[in-house]
Coordinates of C-alpha atoms in Angstrom, one line a residue:
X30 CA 12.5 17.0 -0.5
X31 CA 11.7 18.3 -4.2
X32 CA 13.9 15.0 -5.5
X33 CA 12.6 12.3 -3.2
X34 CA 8.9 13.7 -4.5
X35 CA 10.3 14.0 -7.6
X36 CA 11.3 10.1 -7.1
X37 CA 8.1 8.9 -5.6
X38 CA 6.0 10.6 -8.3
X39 CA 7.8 9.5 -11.3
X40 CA 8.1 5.3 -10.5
X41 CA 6.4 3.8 -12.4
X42 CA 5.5 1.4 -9.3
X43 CA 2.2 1.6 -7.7
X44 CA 3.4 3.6 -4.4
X45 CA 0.9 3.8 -1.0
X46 CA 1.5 4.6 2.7
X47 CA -0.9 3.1 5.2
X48 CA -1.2 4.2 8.9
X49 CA -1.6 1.4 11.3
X50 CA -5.8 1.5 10.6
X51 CA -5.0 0.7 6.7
X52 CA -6.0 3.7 6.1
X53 CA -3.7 5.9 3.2
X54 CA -1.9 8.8 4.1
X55 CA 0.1 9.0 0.7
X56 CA -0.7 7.4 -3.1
X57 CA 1.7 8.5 -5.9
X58 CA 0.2 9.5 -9.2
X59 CA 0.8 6.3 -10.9
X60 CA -1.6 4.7 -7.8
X61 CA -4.5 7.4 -8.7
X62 CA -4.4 6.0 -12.5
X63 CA -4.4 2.9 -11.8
X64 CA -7.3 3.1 -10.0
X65 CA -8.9 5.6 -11.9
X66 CA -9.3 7.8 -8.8
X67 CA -8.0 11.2 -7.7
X68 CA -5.0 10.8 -5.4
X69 CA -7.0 13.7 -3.0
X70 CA -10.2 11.5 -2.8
X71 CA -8.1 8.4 -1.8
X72 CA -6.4 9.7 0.8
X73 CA -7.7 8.9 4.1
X74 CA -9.5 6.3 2.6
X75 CA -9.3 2.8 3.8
X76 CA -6.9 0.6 1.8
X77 CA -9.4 -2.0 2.4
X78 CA -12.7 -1.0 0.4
X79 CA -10.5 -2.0 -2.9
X80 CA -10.1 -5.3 -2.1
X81 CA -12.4 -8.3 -2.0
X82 CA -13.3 -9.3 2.1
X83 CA -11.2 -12.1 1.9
X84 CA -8.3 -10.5 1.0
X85 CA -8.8 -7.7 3.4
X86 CA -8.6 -10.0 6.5
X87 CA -5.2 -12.1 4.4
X88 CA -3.6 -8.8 4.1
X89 CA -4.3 -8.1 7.5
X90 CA -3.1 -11.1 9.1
X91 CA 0.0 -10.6 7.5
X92 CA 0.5 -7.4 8.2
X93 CA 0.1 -7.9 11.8
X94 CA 3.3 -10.5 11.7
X95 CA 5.9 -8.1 11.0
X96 CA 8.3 -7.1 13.5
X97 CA 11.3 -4.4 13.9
X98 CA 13.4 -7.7 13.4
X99 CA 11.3 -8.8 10.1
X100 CA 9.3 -5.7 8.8
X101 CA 9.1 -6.3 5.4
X102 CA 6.8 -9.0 3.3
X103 CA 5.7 -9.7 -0.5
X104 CA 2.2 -10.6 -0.8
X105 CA -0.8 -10.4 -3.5
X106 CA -3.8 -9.8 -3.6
X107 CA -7.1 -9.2 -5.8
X108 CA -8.0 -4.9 -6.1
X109 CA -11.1 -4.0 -7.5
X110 CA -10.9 -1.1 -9.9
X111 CA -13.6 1.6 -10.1
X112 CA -15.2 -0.2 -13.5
X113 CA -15.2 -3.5 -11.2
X114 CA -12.7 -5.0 -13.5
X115 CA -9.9 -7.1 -10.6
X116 CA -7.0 -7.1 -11.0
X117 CA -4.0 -8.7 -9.4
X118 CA -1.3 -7.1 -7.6
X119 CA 2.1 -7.8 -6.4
X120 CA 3.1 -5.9 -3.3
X121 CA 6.4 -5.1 -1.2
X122 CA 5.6 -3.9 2.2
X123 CA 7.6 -2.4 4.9
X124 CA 6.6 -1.5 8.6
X125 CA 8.0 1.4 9.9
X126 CA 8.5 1.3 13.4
X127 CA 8.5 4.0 15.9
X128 CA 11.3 3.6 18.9
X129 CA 9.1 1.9 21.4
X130 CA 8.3 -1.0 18.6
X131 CA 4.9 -0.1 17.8
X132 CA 3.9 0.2 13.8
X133 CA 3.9 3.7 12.8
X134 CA 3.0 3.2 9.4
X135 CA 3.3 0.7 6.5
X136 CA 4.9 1.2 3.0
X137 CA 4.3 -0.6 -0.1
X138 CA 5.6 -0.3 -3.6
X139 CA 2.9 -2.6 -5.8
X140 CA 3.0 -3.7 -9.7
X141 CA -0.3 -5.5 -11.4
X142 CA 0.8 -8.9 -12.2
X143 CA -2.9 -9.7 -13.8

């Protein structure tokens, strides 16, 4: 456990777990400083109030397409830092699935492309 952590917190990737709400139940450090944020106050929060409506209900939509047979994606989308600067991001996402086929929870590993 110590090395995956050790893993996760030292990519240099932007690294969040959502549950199926969008809401984030892990944010590595390099997330936090991107945003400019504490990784304690962003948890629980929704993944959602960084991004512009539009892209919200996109990344939504998108997320809703995956499937145990197809659960990963690559999508983009505007976030709006804390200083309302945007800036655009590339994301990886995996579903993870629980046995019945239901989305337990997403993964995505992100990188600012602006």
């Amino acid at each position: 456990q110590r090395r995956y952590r050790a893993l996760v917190e030292n990519q240099t990737d932007l690294v969040v777990r959502l549950d199926p709400a969008l809401r984030r139940t892990f944010v590595n450090a390099n997330l936090a400083a991107h945003l400019g944020t504490p990784a304690e106050t962003l948890i629980g929060g929704y993944f959602g109030d960084r991004l512009p409506e539009a892209e919200t209900q996109a990344l939504r939509r998108r997320l809703l397409e995956l499937t145990p047979r197809a659960p990963t994606c690559e999508l983009e989308n505007a976030m709006v830092l804390p200083s309302g600067e945007e800036r655009r991001l590339h994301w990886s996402v995996r579903a993870i699935f629980d046995e019945a086929g239901r989305i337990g929870e997403y993964q995505a590993l992100g990188r600012d492309i602006s």
